[in-house]
Amino acid sequence: MDLAEPNLEPPKARENEQSNSDETASPRNFDVRDTGKGGQGGQGNIRGDADQAIEDMSGISTQANPQTKRDVAGISPVLRFYEGDNIQGRTLEEILEWSDTKLEYTHDFIQILFPIPERSNFMLHPAATLDEQTMEAFRNRPELQASMRRALARMLQFFGFDYQLIGLDADIDGAVAGQRLVHIVPNPEAFPRAARNWMNSHNDLRITRIIRCLRCCGMETEAREFYRALRHLHTSRTGHPRRISDRTFMYWTRAAKRDLRIPPDLSDAEAEKLGET
């Protein structure tokens, strides 16, 4: 089941968010996996190889911009956050260093880490949503996408997945410079434990948000691969202790496949009417 080609027209903002509960020669790759010590709070090594691999792929540093005291009038707080600014007491670098426990029990960070066009009741900044200009910035600025890949790597580690990014040499099989393959797979050791915590919880909503955000920001490859991994989990219980409900998977499918103008929480009937306008 392949994903349809995305419609990249900017989505319209809504008031409320969803309420449902072959390897090629000379590759470069990294795995992000849970290497933390001792139980659920293990933070793991989320920088190092992962960050360096992302920088190697993009040719752009992902370190925070030290300039935070500047005129920010008219600049999206989402862009400021991903450029390294402190948004109401938090920076991207700080969140990436949080333990799994803090990621689990803090509810107002995911909205700026993976923004979407729709507003949420839990937000660090009232304007931390994706508007047309912010989406265009992410689609056209590789350094922003590189930083979001770091955020994705951290959350995938939290969920118990390995995130493998493989770069292809430009002279191999017609590959172009910067082309990459993305693989997201459950980590055999970390996933069973992690899944006991996040499956059938508020993290289902986080996953819907992450998929939608990645697509809105021009990261269809990552969104498609994450959805593929989730689809496999939905159809097979091998390696995880709980079953993903059909309702939850429906929202993930909507986030992965719908026209980006239509939010996942809109019913199929409402979505059909909106698609006709």
PDB file of C-alpha atoms in Angstrom:
ATOM      1  CA  MET A   1       0.000   0.000   0.000  1.00  0.00           C
ATOM      2  CA  ASP A   2       1.877   3.049  -1.284  1.00  0.00           C
ATOM      3  CA  LEU A   3       1.214   6.579  -0.235  1.00  0.00           C
ATOM      4  CA  ALA A   4      -0.355   8.941  -2.723  1.00  0.00           C
ATOM      5  CA  GLU A   5       1.597  11.872  -4.046  1.00  0.00           C
ATOM      6  CA  PRO A   6       1.107  14.746  -1.612  1.00  0.00           C
ATOM      7  CA  ASN A   7      -0.824  17.881  -2.269  1.00  0.00           C
ATOM      8  CA  LEU A   8       1.438  20.575  -0.864  1.00  0.00           C
ATOM      9  CA  GLU A   9      -1.085  23.375  -0.798  1.00  0.00           C
ATOM     10  CA  PRO A  10      -1.099  24.887   2.679  1.00  0.00           C
ATOM     11  CA  PRO A  11      -3.744  23.459   4.961  1.00  0.00           C
ATOM     12  CA  LYS A  12      -6.325  25.662   6.558  1.00  0.00           C
ATOM     13  CA  ALA A  13      -6.006  26.195  10.281  1.00  0.00           C
ATOM     14  CA  ARG A  14      -8.598  24.623  12.556  1.00  0.00           C
ATOM     15  CA  GLU A  15      -9.538  25.419  16.105  1.00  0.00           C
ATOM     16  CA  ASN A  16      -9.209  21.947  17.611  1.00  0.00           C
ATOM     17  CA  GLU A  17      -6.773  19.087  17.124  1.00  0.00           C
ATOM     18  CA  GLN A  18      -7.582  15.409  16.897  1.00  0.00           C
ATOM     19  CA  SER A  19      -9.181  14.051  20.012  1.00  0.00           C
ATOM     20  CA  ASN A  20      -8.871  10.282  19.460  1.00  0.00           C
ATOM     21  CA  SER A  21      -7.319   8.413  21.739  1.00  0.00           C
ATOM     22  CA  ASP A  22      19.081  -3.190  -0.747  1.00  0.00           C
ATOM     23  CA  GLU A  23      22.050  -1.583   0.573  1.00  0.00           C
ATOM     24  CA  THR A  24      24.250   0.260  -2.085  1.00  0.00           C
ATOM     25  CA  ALA A  25      28.052   0.434  -2.177  1.00  0.00           C
ATOM     26  CA  SER A  26      29.709   3.088  -0.011  1.00  0.00           C
ATOM     27  CA  PRO A  27      26.727   3.915   2.214  1.00  0.00           C
ATOM     28  CA  ARG A  28      26.780   6.169   5.237  1.00  0.00           C
ATOM     29  CA  ASN A  29      24.296   5.248   7.894  1.00  0.00           C
ATOM     30  CA  PHE A  30      23.445   5.664  11.529  1.00  0.00           C
ATOM     31  CA  ASP A  31      21.179   3.983  13.975  1.00  0.00           C
ATOM     32  CA  VAL A  32      19.386   5.745  16.770  1.00  0.00           C
ATOM     33  CA  ARG A  33      18.561   3.281  19.484  1.00  0.00           C
ATOM     34  CA  ASP A  34      17.952   3.213  23.210  1.00  0.00           C
ATOM     35  CA  THR A  35      21.329   3.041  24.924  1.00  0.00           C
ATOM     36  CA  GLY A  36      20.308   4.642  28.162  1.00  0.00           C
ATOM     37  CA  LYS A  37      21.027   2.966  31.449  1.00  0.00           C
ATOM     38  CA  GLY A  38      18.367   1.620  33.671  1.00  0.00           C
ATOM     39  CA  GLY A  39      14.761   1.418  32.671  1.00  0.00           C
ATOM     40  CA  GLN A  40      12.316   3.804  31.159  1.00  0.00           C
ATOM     41  CA  GLY A  41      14.124   6.980  32.070  1.00  0.00           C
ATOM     42  CA  GLY A  42      17.170   6.033  29.989  1.00  0.00           C
ATOM     43  CA  GLN A  43      17.990   8.994  27.836  1.00  0.00           C
ATOM     44  CA  GLY A  44      20.448   7.257  25.521  1.00  0.00           C
ATOM     45  CA  ASN A  45      23.030   8.816  23.237  1.00  0.00           C
ATOM     46  CA  ILE A  46      20.903  10.948  20.976  1.00  0.00           C
ATOM     47  CA  ARG A  47      23.708  13.197  19.752  1.00  0.00           C
ATOM     48  CA  GLY A  48      27.106  11.949  18.520  1.00  0.00           C
ATOM     49  CA  ASP A  49      26.773   9.627  15.545  1.00  0.00           C
ATOM     50  CA  ALA A  50      23.182  10.555  14.803  1.00  0.00           C
ATOM     51  CA  ASP A  51      23.749  14.301  14.735  1.00  0.00           C
ATOM     52  CA  GLN A  52      27.004  13.965  12.807  1.00  0.00           C
ATOM     53  CA  ALA A  53      25.357  11.748  10.200  1.00  0.00           C
ATOM     54  CA  ILE A  54      22.579  14.262   9.677  1.00  0.00           C
ATOM     55  CA  GLU A  55      25.124  17.066   9.325  1.00  0.00           C
ATOM     56  CA  ASP A  56      27.157  14.955   6.863  1.00  0.00           C
ATOM     57  CA  MET A  57      24.062  14.334   4.774  1.00  0.00           C
ATOM     58  CA  SER A  58      22.997  17.966   4.637  1.00  0.00           C
ATOM     59  CA  GLY A  59      26.401  19.665   4.767  1.00  0.00           C
ATOM     60  CA  ILE A  60      24.894  22.003   7.339  1.00  0.00           C
ATOM     61  CA  SER A  61      25.520  22.196  11.053  1.00  0.00           C
ATOM     62  CA  THR A  62      22.536  21.370  13.225  1.00  0.00           C
ATOM     63  CA  GLN A  63      23.880  23.127  16.296  1.00  0.00           C
ATOM     64  CA  ALA A  64      21.771  25.844  17.827  1.00  0.00           C
ATOM     65  CA  ASN A  65      22.026  29.409  16.689  1.00  0.00           C
ATOM     66  CA  PRO A  66      23.515  31.326  19.656  1.00  0.00           C
ATOM     67  CA  GLN A  67      21.832  34.531  18.583  1.00  0.00           C
ATOM     68  CA  THR A  68      18.682  34.819  20.627  1.00  0.00           C
ATOM     69  CA  LYS A  69      18.536  38.560  21.355  1.00  0.00           C
ATOM     70  CA  ARG A  70      17.309  39.983  18.102  1.00  0.00           C
ATOM     71  CA  ASP A  71      14.310  41.566  16.536  1.00  0.00           C
ATOM     72  CA  VAL A  72      11.804  38.745  16.142  1.00  0.00           C
ATOM     73  CA  ALA A  73       8.836  40.801  15.029  1.00  0.00           C
ATOM     74  CA  GLY A  74       6.903  38.858  12.434  1.00  0.00           C
ATOM     75  CA  ILE A  75       9.066  35.727  12.725  1.00  0.00           C
ATOM     76  CA  SER A  76       7.242  32.495  13.462  1.00  0.00           C
ATOM     77  CA  PRO A  77       8.082  31.102  16.918  1.00  0.00           C
ATOM     78  CA  VAL A  78       8.434  27.710  15.237  1.00  0.00           C
ATOM     79  CA  LEU A  79      11.215  29.056  12.999  1.00  0.00           C
ATOM     80  CA  ARG A  80      12.845  30.832  15.938  1.00  0.00           C
ATOM     81  CA  PHE A  81      12.760  27.591  17.937  1.00  0.00           C
ATOM     82  CA  TYR A  82      14.320  25.563  15.117  1.00  0.00           C
ATOM     83  CA  GLU A  83      16.947  28.292  14.610  1.00  0.00           C
ATOM     84  CA  GLY A  84      17.995  27.813  18.237  1.00  0.00           C
ATOM     85  CA  ASP A  85      16.042  30.474  20.094  1.00  0.00           C
ATOM     86  CA  ASN A  86      14.590  30.006  23.532  1.00  0.00           C
ATOM     87  CA  ILE A  87      10.818  29.875  23.298  1.00  0.00           C
ATOM     88  CA  GLN A  88       9.223  30.449  26.674  1.00  0.00           C
ATOM     89  CA  GLY A  89      11.991  28.766  28.621  1.00  0.00           C
ATOM     90  CA  ARG A  90      12.904  25.898  26.298  1.00  0.00           C
ATOM     91  CA  THR A  91      15.269  25.308  23.388  1.00  0.00           C
ATOM     92  CA  LEU A  92      15.504  22.489  20.872  1.00  0.00           C
ATOM     93  CA  GLU A  93      18.843  21.391  22.337  1.00  0.00           C
ATOM     94  CA  GLU A  94      17.364  21.116  25.815  1.00  0.00           C
ATOM     95  CA  ILE A  95      14.397  19.036  24.718  1.00  0.00           C
ATOM     96  CA  LEU A  96      16.624  16.675  22.740  1.00  0.00           C
ATOM     97  CA  GLU A  97      18.509  15.947  25.972  1.00  0.00           C
ATOM     98  CA  TRP A  98      15.428  15.090  28.019  1.00  0.00           C
ATOM     99  CA  SER A  99      15.027  11.632  29.509  1.00  0.00           C
ATOM    100  CA  ASP A 100      12.318   9.308  28.257  1.00  0.00           C
ATOM    101  CA  THR A 101      10.419   9.892  31.481  1.00  0.00           C
ATOM    102  CA  LYS A 102      10.362  13.650  30.973  1.00  0.00           C
ATOM    103  CA  LEU A 103       9.266  13.217  27.360  1.00  0.00           C
ATOM    104  CA  GLU A 104       6.434  11.000  28.540  1.00  0.00           C
ATOM    105  CA  TYR A 105       5.078  13.244  31.262  1.00  0.00           C
ATOM    106  CA  THR A 106       5.604  16.680  29.693  1.00  0.00           C
ATOM    107  CA  HIS A 107       2.666  17.585  27.508  1.00  0.00           C
ATOM    108  CA  ASP A 108       3.452  21.028  26.089  1.00  0.00           C
ATOM    109  CA  PHE A 109       6.622  20.413  24.046  1.00  0.00           C
ATOM    110  CA  ILE A 110       5.434  18.210  21.187  1.00  0.00           C
ATOM    111  CA  GLN A 111       3.381  21.039  19.701  1.00  0.00           C
ATOM    112  CA  ILE A 112       6.451  23.138  18.879  1.00  0.00           C
ATOM    113  CA  LEU A 113       8.769  20.183  18.231  1.00  0.00           C
ATOM    114  CA  PHE A 114       6.363  18.908  15.554  1.00  0.00           C
ATOM    115  CA  PRO A 115       4.027  21.797  14.701  1.00  0.00           C
ATOM    116  CA  ILE A 116       0.938  21.387  12.551  1.00  0.00           C
ATOM    117  CA  PRO A 117      -1.522  23.921  11.111  1.00  0.00           C
ATOM    118  CA  GLU A 118      -4.141  23.173  13.763  1.00  0.00           C
ATOM    119  CA  ARG A 119      -4.031  24.699  17.232  1.00  0.00           C
ATOM    120  CA  SER A 120      -3.699  22.667  20.421  1.00  0.00           C
ATOM    121  CA  ASN A 121      -4.803  23.216  23.987  1.00  0.00           C
ATOM    122  CA  PHE A 122      -1.206  22.544  25.113  1.00  0.00           C
ATOM    123  CA  MET A 123       1.189  25.022  23.526  1.00  0.00           C
ATOM    124  CA  LEU A 124       4.385  26.773  24.654  1.00  0.00           C
ATOM    125  CA  HIS A 125       3.490  29.713  22.420  1.00  0.00           C
ATOM    126  CA  PRO A 126       0.031  30.679  21.177  1.00  0.00           C
ATOM    127  CA  ALA A 127       1.352  31.142  17.619  1.00  0.00           C
ATOM    128  CA  ALA A 128       3.361  27.890  17.464  1.00  0.00           C
ATOM    129  CA  THR A 129       1.478  26.505  14.476  1.00  0.00           C
ATOM    130  CA  LEU A 130       2.412  25.955  10.838  1.00  0.00           C
ATOM    131  CA  ASP A 131       1.341  28.749   8.536  1.00  0.00           C
ATOM    132  CA  GLU A 132       2.113  28.922   4.812  1.00  0.00           C
ATOM    133  CA  GLN A 133       5.338  30.893   5.275  1.00  0.00           C
ATOM    134  CA  THR A 134       6.664  28.512   7.922  1.00  0.00           C
ATOM    135  CA  MET A 135       5.925  25.453   5.810  1.00  0.00           C
ATOM    136  CA  GLU A 136       7.672  27.011   2.825  1.00  0.00           C
ATOM    137  CA  ALA A 137      10.694  27.790   5.009  1.00  0.00           C
ATOM    138  CA  PHE A 138      11.011  24.163   6.066  1.00  0.00           C
ATOM    139  CA  ARG A 139      10.575  22.915   2.496  1.00  0.00           C
ATOM    140  CA  ASN A 140      13.273  25.255   1.171  1.00  0.00           C
ATOM    141  CA  ARG A 141      15.834  25.373   3.998  1.00  0.00           C
ATOM    142  CA  PRO A 142      17.818  22.122   4.432  1.00  0.00           C
ATOM    143  CA  GLU A 143      19.147  23.190   7.826  1.00  0.00           C
ATOM    144  CA  LEU A 144      15.640  23.340   9.245  1.00  0.00           C
ATOM    145  CA  GLN A 145      14.843  19.853   7.984  1.00  0.00           C
ATOM    146  CA  ALA A 146      18.170  18.607   9.385  1.00  0.00           C
ATOM    147  CA  SER A 147      17.175  19.877  12.806  1.00  0.00           C
ATOM    148  CA  MET A 148      13.746  18.312  12.543  1.00  0.00           C
ATOM    149  CA  ARG A 149      15.395  14.982  11.677  1.00  0.00           C
ATOM    150  CA  ARG A 150      17.205  15.208  14.999  1.00  0.00           C
ATOM    151  CA  ALA A 151      13.884  15.746  16.731  1.00  0.00           C
ATOM    152  CA  LEU A 152      12.424  12.800  14.834  1.00  0.00           C
ATOM    153  CA  ALA A 153      15.405  10.625  15.805  1.00  0.00           C
ATOM    154  CA  ARG A 154      14.850  11.430  19.480  1.00  0.00           C
ATOM    155  CA  MET A 155      11.154  10.631  19.421  1.00  0.00           C
ATOM    156  CA  LEU A 156      11.725   7.428  17.449  1.00  0.00           C
ATOM    157  CA  GLN A 157      14.205   6.392  20.121  1.00  0.00           C
ATOM    158  CA  PHE A 158      11.559   7.140  22.721  1.00  0.00           C
ATOM    159  CA  PHE A 159       9.117   4.901  20.837  1.00  0.00           C
ATOM    160  CA  GLY A 160      11.734   2.106  20.598  1.00  0.00           C
ATOM    161  CA  PHE A 161      12.557   2.419  16.891  1.00  0.00           C
ATOM    162  CA  ASP A 162      15.911   2.476  15.094  1.00  0.00           C
ATOM    163  CA  TYR A 163      16.249   5.365  12.625  1.00  0.00           C
ATOM    164  CA  GLN A 164      18.659   4.505   9.803  1.00  0.00           C
ATOM    165  CA  LEU A 165      19.668   7.196   7.303  1.00  0.00           C
ATOM    166  CA  ILE A 166      21.718   5.920   4.360  1.00  0.00           C
ATOM    167  CA  GLY A 167      23.386   8.351   1.957  1.00  0.00           C
ATOM    168  CA  LEU A 168      24.099   7.297  -1.623  1.00  0.00           C
ATOM    169  CA  ASP A 169      27.144   8.323  -3.655  1.00  0.00           C
ATOM    170  CA  ALA A 170      26.157  10.514  -6.581  1.00  0.00           C
ATOM    171  CA  ASP A 171      27.699   8.171  -9.185  1.00  0.00           C
ATOM    172  CA  ILE A 172      25.913   5.001  -8.040  1.00  0.00           C
ATOM    173  CA  ASP A 173      22.877   3.794  -9.971  1.00  0.00           C
ATOM    174  CA  GLY A 174      21.995   7.289 -11.071  1.00  0.00           C
ATOM    175  CA  ALA A 175      21.704   8.617  -7.544  1.00  0.00           C
ATOM    176  CA  VAL A 176      22.028  12.342  -7.099  1.00  0.00           C
ATOM    177  CA  ALA A 177      24.000  14.149  -4.430  1.00  0.00           C
ATOM    178  CA  GLY A 178      22.090  14.266  -1.184  1.00  0.00           C
ATOM    179  CA  GLN A 179      19.776  11.399  -2.069  1.00  0.00           C
ATOM    180  CA  ARG A 180      19.107   9.178   0.901  1.00  0.00           C
ATOM    181  CA  LEU A 181      17.295   6.087   1.994  1.00  0.00           C
ATOM    182  CA  VAL A 182      15.413   6.071   5.264  1.00  0.00           C
ATOM    183  CA  HIS A 183      14.658   2.968   7.295  1.00  0.00           C
ATOM    184  CA  ILE A 184      12.625   2.984  10.491  1.00  0.00           C
ATOM    185  CA  VAL A 185      12.348  -0.358  12.257  1.00  0.00           C
ATOM    186  CA  PRO A 186      11.596  -1.501  15.816  1.00  0.00           C
ATOM    187  CA  ASN A 187      14.703  -2.111  17.880  1.00  0.00           C
ATOM    188  CA  PRO A 188      14.534  -5.785  18.998  1.00  0.00           C
ATOM    189  CA  GLU A 189      15.639  -4.985  22.540  1.00  0.00           C
ATOM    190  CA  ALA A 190      14.188  -1.549  23.203  1.00  0.00           C
ATOM    191  CA  PHE A 191      10.848  -1.745  21.429  1.00  0.00           C
ATOM    192  CA  PRO A 192       8.965  -4.279  23.588  1.00  0.00           C
ATOM    193  CA  ARG A 193       9.631  -2.225  26.724  1.00  0.00           C
ATOM    194  CA  ALA A 194       8.934   1.113  25.068  1.00  0.00           C
ATOM    195  CA  ALA A 195       5.715  -0.131  23.476  1.00  0.00           C
ATOM    196  CA  ARG A 196       4.251  -1.032  26.859  1.00  0.00           C
ATOM    197  CA  ASN A 197       4.379   2.659  27.702  1.00  0.00           C
ATOM    198  CA  TRP A 198       3.303   4.424  24.541  1.00  0.00           C
ATOM    199  CA  MET A 199       0.844   2.134  22.826  1.00  0.00           C
ATOM    200  CA  ASN A 200      -2.811   3.012  23.387  1.00  0.00           C
ATOM    201  CA  SER A 201      -2.065   6.305  25.125  1.00  0.00           C
ATOM    202  CA  HIS A 202      -1.668  10.004  24.397  1.00  0.00           C
ATOM    203  CA  ASN A 203       1.386   9.008  22.346  1.00  0.00           C
ATOM    204  CA  ASP A 204      -0.986   7.793  19.630  1.00  0.00           C
ATOM    205  CA  LEU A 205      -1.904  11.452  19.163  1.00  0.00           C
ATOM    206  CA  ARG A 206       1.747  12.443  19.116  1.00  0.00           C
ATOM    207  CA  ILE A 207       2.389   9.994  16.270  1.00  0.00           C
ATOM    208  CA  THR A 208      -0.500  11.429  14.255  1.00  0.00           C
ATOM    209  CA  ARG A 209       0.982  14.894  14.769  1.00  0.00           C
ATOM    210  CA  ILE A 210       4.516  13.788  13.822  1.00  0.00           C
ATOM    211  CA  ILE A 211       3.395  12.220  10.533  1.00  0.00           C
ATOM    212  CA  ARG A 212       1.331  15.277   9.598  1.00  0.00           C
ATOM    213  CA  CYS A 213       4.119  17.677  10.540  1.00  0.00           C
ATOM    214  CA  LEU A 214       6.724  15.804   8.491  1.00  0.00           C
ATOM    215  CA  ARG A 215       4.514  15.935   5.398  1.00  0.00           C
ATOM    216  CA  CYS A 216       3.665  19.602   5.855  1.00  0.00           C
ATOM    217  CA  CYS A 217       7.382  20.404   6.170  1.00  0.00           C
ATOM    218  CA  GLY A 218       8.333  18.575   2.961  1.00  0.00           C
ATOM    219  CA  MET A 219       9.733  15.469   4.646  1.00  0.00           C
ATOM    220  CA  GLU A 220       7.548  12.943   2.827  1.00  0.00           C
ATOM    221  CA  THR A 221      10.277  10.274   2.835  1.00  0.00           C
ATOM    222  CA  GLU A 222      10.396  10.198   6.610  1.00  0.00           C
ATOM    223  CA  ALA A 223       6.626  10.354   6.961  1.00  0.00           C
ATOM    224  CA  ARG A 224       6.146   7.513   4.501  1.00  0.00           C
ATOM    225  CA  GLU A 225       8.706   5.274   6.200  1.00  0.00           C
ATOM    226  CA  PHE A 226       7.345   5.921   9.681  1.00  0.00           C
ATOM    227  CA  TYR A 227       3.855   5.074   8.484  1.00  0.00           C
ATOM    228  CA  ARG A 228       5.158   1.904   6.830  1.00  0.00           C
ATOM    229  CA  ALA A 229       6.703   0.791  10.116  1.00  0.00           C
ATOM    230  CA  LEU A 230       3.474   1.523  11.979  1.00  0.00           C
ATOM    231  CA  ARG A 231       1.404  -0.319   9.393  1.00  0.00           C
ATOM    232  CA  HIS A 232       3.563  -3.402   9.919  1.00  0.00           C
ATOM    233  CA  LEU A 233       2.976  -3.183  13.663  1.00  0.00           C
ATOM    234  CA  HIS A 234      -0.753  -2.869  13.116  1.00  0.00           C
ATOM    235  CA  THR A 235      -0.952  -6.009  10.996  1.00  0.00           C
ATOM    236  CA  SER A 236       1.440  -8.115  13.088  1.00  0.00           C
ATOM    237  CA  ARG A 237       1.857  -8.383  16.841  1.00  0.00           C
ATOM    238  CA  THR A 238       5.333  -9.871  16.532  1.00  0.00           C
ATOM    239  CA  GLY A 239       7.770  -8.092  18.821  1.00  0.00           C
ATOM    240  CA  HIS A 240       5.317  -5.927  20.733  1.00  0.00           C
ATOM    241  CA  PRO A 241       2.997  -6.584  23.637  1.00  0.00           C
ATOM    242  CA  ARG A 242      -0.104  -4.669  22.635  1.00  0.00           C
ATOM    243  CA  ARG A 243      -2.396  -4.308  19.678  1.00  0.00           C
ATOM    244  CA  ILE A 244      -2.792  -1.018  17.825  1.00  0.00           C
ATOM    245  CA  SER A 245      -6.491  -0.334  17.509  1.00  0.00           C
ATOM    246  CA  ASP A 246      -8.154   0.088  14.124  1.00  0.00           C
ATOM    247  CA  ARG A 247      -9.331   3.534  15.187  1.00  0.00           C
ATOM    248  CA  THR A 248      -5.823   4.690  16.064  1.00  0.00           C
ATOM    249  CA  PHE A 249      -4.429   3.330  12.794  1.00  0.00           C
ATOM    250  CA  MET A 250      -7.221   5.116  10.913  1.00  0.00           C
ATOM    251  CA  TYR A 251      -5.961   8.472  12.194  1.00  0.00           C
ATOM    252  CA  TRP A 252      -2.365   7.586  11.316  1.00  0.00           C
ATOM    253  CA  THR A 253      -3.498   6.650   7.809  1.00  0.00           C
ATOM    254  CA  ARG A 254      -5.370   9.919   7.415  1.00  0.00           C
ATOM    255  CA  ALA A 255      -2.290  11.859   8.533  1.00  0.00           C
ATOM    256  CA  ALA A 256      -0.138   9.927   6.042  1.00  0.00           C
ATOM    257  CA  LYS A 257      -2.425   9.990   3.008  1.00  0.00           C
ATOM    258  CA  ARG A 258      -4.939  12.801   3.075  1.00  0.00           C
ATOM    259  CA  ASP A 259      -4.666  16.029   1.174  1.00  0.00           C
ATOM    260  CA  LEU A 260      -2.709  18.263   3.535  1.00  0.00           C
ATOM    261  CA  ARG A 261      -5.552  20.757   3.606  1.00  0.00           C
ATOM    262  CA  ILE A 262      -7.699  18.219   5.441  1.00  0.00           C
ATOM    263  CA  PRO A 263      -6.853  17.449   9.082  1.00  0.00           C
ATOM    264  CA  PRO A 264      -6.895  13.842  10.313  1.00  0.00           C
ATOM    265  CA  ASP A 265      -9.646  14.519  12.836  1.00  0.00           C
ATOM    266  CA  LEU A 266     -12.152  15.516  10.161  1.00  0.00           C
ATOM    267  CA  SER A 267     -14.611  12.735   9.391  1.00  0.00           C
ATOM    268  CA  ASP A 268     -14.554  11.109   5.957  1.00  0.00           C
ATOM    269  CA  ALA A 269     -17.881  12.730   5.095  1.00  0.00           C
ATOM    270  CA  GLU A 270     -16.632  16.181   6.110  1.00  0.00           C
ATOM    271  CA  ALA A 271     -13.345  15.589   4.299  1.00  0.00           C
ATOM    272  CA  GLU A 272     -15.196  14.662   1.118  1.00  0.00           C
ATOM    273  CA  LYS A 273     -17.246  17.851   1.264  1.00  0.00           C
ATOM    274  CA  LEU A 274     -14.159  19.960   1.914  1.00  0.00           C
ATOM    275  CA  GLY A 275     -12.351  18.274  -0.981  1.00  0.00           C
ATOM    276  CA  GLU A 276     -15.142  19.311  -3.317  1.00  0.00           C
ATOM    277  CA  THR A 277     -14.823  23.004  -2.439  1.00  0.00           C
TER     278      THR A 277
END
